[in-house]
Amino acid sequence: MTPDRRTLLADAALDVLTDEGIRGLTHRAVDRRAALPPGTTSAYFRTRAALLTALVTRLVQLDQAELQATAERLPPLRTVEDVVYGILQLTRQRLTGEGRRRSLARYACAVESVRDPELRKILVPHENAGRRAVRSFLAAHAVPDVDNRTHTLLTCIDGLVFDRLVSGGDVPREAVEGLVAAALRPGRSPSPPSGSPARGQQGKTTPSTDEL
């Protein structure tokens, strides 16, 4: 199915952001990338803020679709090996091909969201099959504070992806194994800093770029 004009422009904006950086994201650059007449992008998205919001919304949509498809392909998470394998599959997707391009765009947007509450709201971690699977795995192992440990594990994985995006190479299996082992460790998980919001308050946490 041919995408509608707004989706086509949002995809073009994603490509511009990935290839030229946040400073290169202009209405004219998106027109050129989409091979549309000058002024087309501004007719649909009057301001740069509106264009960036459309871009981020599309980015989250693509990420969520990828995560859903990945979760459906993987076996149920019953063992530590299952979890490690699933996470490694996701990190490889995030570091190669179109997944790598979306990762570059995601981190650029995360920085922009620090000064833009609307973008921050769109980028907060979303509920999806992958996140539910990790949470269910931890709950089945009777760890305390399951929501916080799920968030911490996936945020740490996100950090590993960022490190490899900058420095190159794959996320090491032993690093993922160590993080999963830490998530399963008995005892209380570290408490959030004093005054910080609870992890479960969607839309009120600092956005993680990892949406597993």
Short mmCIF file of C-alpha atoms in Angstrom, two decimals:
data_model
loop_
_atom_site.label_atom_id
_atom_site.label_comp_id
_atom_site.label_asym_id
_atom_site.label_seq_id
_atom_site.Cartn_x
_atom_site.Cartn_y
_atom_site.Cartn_z
CA MET A 1 0.00 0.00 0.00
CA THR A 2 1.34 3.41 -0.97
CA PRO A 3 1.94 5.58 2.13
CA ASP A 4 -0.08 8.77 2.46
CA ARG A 5 1.63 12.11 1.90
CA ARG A 6 2.21 12.81 5.60
CA THR A 7 3.81 9.42 6.14
CA LEU A 8 5.95 9.84 3.05
CA LEU A 9 7.19 13.20 4.33
CA ALA A 10 7.84 11.83 7.83
CA ASP A 11 9.91 9.01 6.33
CA ALA A 12 11.83 11.51 4.22
CA ALA A 13 12.44 13.63 7.33
CA LEU A 14 13.83 10.57 9.11
CA ASP A 15 16.25 10.03 6.24
CA VAL A 16 17.35 13.66 6.30
CA LEU A 17 17.91 13.59 10.06
CA THR A 18 19.93 10.37 9.81
CA ASP A 19 22.13 11.57 6.95
CA GLU A 20 22.49 15.27 7.73
CA GLY A 21 21.89 15.61 11.47
CA ILE A 22 19.42 17.75 13.32
CA ARG A 23 20.73 20.98 11.78
CA GLY A 24 20.12 19.61 8.31
CA LEU A 25 16.45 18.93 9.01
CA THR A 26 14.66 21.66 7.05
CA HIS A 27 11.46 21.78 5.04
CA ARG A 28 13.42 22.24 1.83
CA ALA A 29 15.69 19.28 2.61
CA VAL A 30 12.65 17.06 3.18
CA ASP A 31 11.08 18.25 -0.09
CA ARG A 32 14.25 17.28 -1.94
CA ARG A 33 14.52 13.89 -0.23
CA ALA A 34 10.87 13.08 -0.96
CA ALA A 35 11.28 14.29 -4.57
CA LEU A 36 8.33 16.65 -4.14
CA PRO A 37 7.89 20.28 -5.26
CA PRO A 38 9.33 23.00 -3.00
CA GLY A 39 6.84 24.04 -0.35
CA THR A 40 5.16 20.64 -0.06
CA THR A 41 6.53 19.87 3.41
CA SER A 42 5.65 23.29 4.80
CA ALA A 43 2.11 22.89 3.46
CA TYR A 44 1.65 19.80 5.65
CA PHE A 45 3.87 20.78 8.60
CA ARG A 46 3.89 24.54 8.98
CA THR A 47 6.67 24.76 11.56
CA ARG A 48 9.90 22.93 12.21
CA ALA A 49 8.44 21.78 15.53
CA ALA A 50 5.47 20.22 13.72
CA LEU A 51 7.83 18.47 11.31
CA LEU A 52 9.95 17.12 14.17
CA THR A 53 6.86 15.89 16.01
CA ALA A 54 5.71 14.04 12.88
CA LEU A 55 9.17 12.53 12.48
CA VAL A 56 9.30 11.29 16.09
CA THR A 57 5.77 9.89 15.91
CA ARG A 58 6.71 7.94 12.78
CA LEU A 59 9.96 6.76 14.38
CA VAL A 60 8.09 5.34 17.39
CA GLN A 61 5.55 3.70 15.07
CA LEU A 62 8.33 1.94 13.13
CA ASP A 63 10.13 0.90 16.32
CA GLN A 64 6.97 -0.54 17.83
CA ALA A 65 6.21 -2.51 14.66
CA GLU A 66 9.75 -3.94 14.70
CA LEU A 67 9.52 -4.88 18.37
CA GLN A 68 6.17 -6.58 17.88
CA ALA A 69 7.48 -8.58 14.92
CA THR A 70 10.62 -9.57 16.83
CA ALA A 71 8.62 -10.73 19.86
CA GLU A 72 6.38 -12.84 17.62
CA ARG A 73 9.37 -14.54 15.98
CA LEU A 74 11.12 -15.46 19.22
CA PRO A 75 10.22 -18.42 21.44
CA PRO A 76 8.68 -17.74 24.87
CA LEU A 77 11.23 -16.38 27.34
CA ARG A 78 11.55 -19.28 29.79
CA THR A 79 15.30 -19.43 30.41
CA VAL A 80 18.15 -16.98 30.81
CA GLU A 81 19.47 -18.15 27.43
CA ASP A 82 16.12 -17.27 25.84
CA VAL A 83 16.30 -13.74 27.23
CA VAL A 84 19.95 -13.23 26.26
CA TYR A 85 19.28 -14.52 22.74
CA GLY A 86 16.25 -12.24 22.31
CA ILE A 87 18.11 -9.17 23.52
CA LEU A 88 21.07 -9.89 21.26
CA GLN A 89 18.73 -10.24 18.30
CA LEU A 90 17.25 -6.85 19.07
CA THR A 91 20.63 -5.16 19.50
CA ARG A 92 21.80 -6.50 16.14
CA GLN A 93 18.69 -5.12 14.50
CA ARG A 94 19.32 -1.75 16.13
CA LEU A 95 22.93 -1.67 14.91
CA THR A 96 22.53 -2.74 11.27
CA GLY A 97 20.65 -1.63 8.17
CA GLU A 98 17.49 0.40 8.67
CA GLY A 99 17.60 -0.36 12.37
CA ARG A 100 20.92 1.47 12.66
CA ARG A 101 19.52 4.46 10.80
CA ARG A 102 16.55 4.62 13.14
CA SER A 103 18.89 4.33 16.13
CA LEU A 104 20.85 7.36 14.93
CA ALA A 105 17.62 9.32 14.51
CA ARG A 106 16.30 8.13 17.89
CA TYR A 107 19.29 9.42 19.84
CA ALA A 108 19.22 12.75 18.03
CA CYS A 109 15.53 13.10 18.89
CA ALA A 110 16.15 12.10 22.50
CA VAL A 111 18.57 15.01 22.88
CA GLU A 112 16.03 17.38 21.33
CA SER A 113 13.33 16.10 23.70
CA VAL A 114 15.24 17.44 26.70
CA ARG A 115 13.98 20.89 25.71
CA ASP A 116 10.67 19.79 24.17
CA PRO A 117 8.02 18.28 26.48
CA GLU A 118 5.87 17.19 23.52
CA LEU A 119 8.69 15.13 22.01
CA ARG A 120 9.55 13.75 25.44
CA LYS A 121 5.98 12.54 25.88
CA ILE A 122 6.09 10.71 22.54
CA LEU A 123 9.47 9.12 23.28
CA VAL A 124 8.77 7.70 26.75
CA PRO A 125 8.98 3.87 26.82
CA HIS A 126 5.87 2.29 25.33
CA GLU A 127 4.20 -0.94 26.40
CA ASN A 128 4.76 -3.68 23.84
CA ALA A 129 5.12 -7.44 23.52
CA GLY A 130 8.88 -7.39 24.09
CA ARG A 131 8.70 -5.35 27.28
CA ARG A 132 5.86 -7.51 28.58
CA ALA A 133 7.86 -10.67 27.86
CA VAL A 134 10.87 -9.42 29.83
CA ARG A 135 8.65 -8.31 32.71
CA SER A 136 6.87 -11.69 32.76
CA PHE A 137 10.21 -13.53 32.76
CA LEU A 138 11.46 -11.55 35.76
CA ALA A 139 8.14 -11.98 37.56
CA ALA A 140 8.29 -15.75 37.01
CA HIS A 141 11.65 -15.73 38.79
CA ALA A 142 10.10 -13.90 41.75
CA VAL A 143 12.45 -10.94 41.67
CA PRO A 144 11.37 -7.93 43.73
CA ASP A 145 10.33 -4.65 42.14
CA VAL A 146 9.72 -6.19 38.71
CA ASP A 147 8.77 -2.94 36.93
CA ASN A 148 11.88 -1.12 38.10
CA ARG A 149 14.15 -4.02 37.21
CA THR A 150 12.60 -4.33 33.77
CA HIS A 151 13.14 -0.63 33.14
CA THR A 152 16.73 -0.77 34.46
CA LEU A 153 17.65 -3.83 32.38
CA LEU A 154 16.29 -2.37 29.15
CA THR A 155 17.83 1.03 29.81
CA CYS A 156 21.23 -0.60 30.32
CA ILE A 157 20.79 -2.51 27.06
CA ASP A 158 19.99 0.80 25.40
CA GLY A 159 23.26 2.16 26.75
CA LEU A 160 25.16 -0.75 25.23
CA VAL A 161 23.52 -0.09 21.86
CA PHE A 162 24.51 3.57 22.06
CA ASP A 163 28.10 2.64 22.93
CA ARG A 164 28.36 0.31 19.92
CA LEU A 165 26.64 2.77 17.65
CA VAL A 166 29.45 5.23 18.42
CA SER A 167 32.41 2.87 18.75
CA GLY A 168 31.40 0.09 16.35
CA GLY A 169 31.04 -3.65 16.75
CA ASP A 170 28.33 -5.84 18.24
CA VAL A 171 27.01 -5.80 21.78
CA PRO A 172 29.01 -8.52 23.61
CA ARG A 173 27.07 -11.56 24.77
CA GLU A 174 28.86 -11.52 28.12
CA ALA A 175 27.68 -7.96 28.76
CA VAL A 176 24.05 -8.95 28.18
CA GLU A 177 24.48 -12.07 30.31
CA GLY A 178 25.83 -9.93 33.13
CA LEU A 179 22.91 -7.50 32.96
CA VAL A 180 20.33 -10.31 32.94
CA ALA A 181 22.07 -11.94 35.91
CA ALA A 182 21.97 -8.62 37.78
CA ALA A 183 18.26 -8.24 37.04
CA LEU A 184 17.65 -11.70 38.54
CA ARG A 185 19.73 -11.08 41.66
CA PRO A 186 17.79 -11.46 44.93
CA GLY A 187 17.28 -8.41 47.11
CA ARG A 188 15.99 -4.94 46.49
CA SER A 189 16.99 -3.13 43.34
CA PRO A 190 18.49 0.36 43.68
CA SER A 191 15.92 3.01 44.47
CA PRO A 192 15.49 5.98 42.11
CA PRO A 193 17.20 9.20 43.32
CA SER A 194 15.24 11.18 45.87
CA GLY A 195 12.59 13.32 44.21
CA SER A 196 12.57 11.40 40.92
CA PRO A 197 9.22 10.04 39.68
CA ALA A 198 8.27 6.39 39.89
CA ARG A 199 9.19 4.26 36.90
CA GLY A 200 5.62 3.25 36.25
CA GLN A 201 4.38 6.79 35.70
CA GLN A 202 4.22 6.85 31.92
CA GLY A 203 4.87 10.25 30.45
CA LYS A 204 6.59 11.47 33.62
CA THR A 205 9.94 9.75 33.39
CA THR A 206 12.97 10.85 31.47
CA PRO A 207 12.52 9.14 28.10
CA SER A 208 14.56 6.07 27.35
CA THR A 209 15.34 5.61 23.69
CA ASP A 210 15.03 1.92 24.10
CA GLU A 211 11.38 0.94 23.57
CA LEU A 212 11.60 -2.75 24.16
#
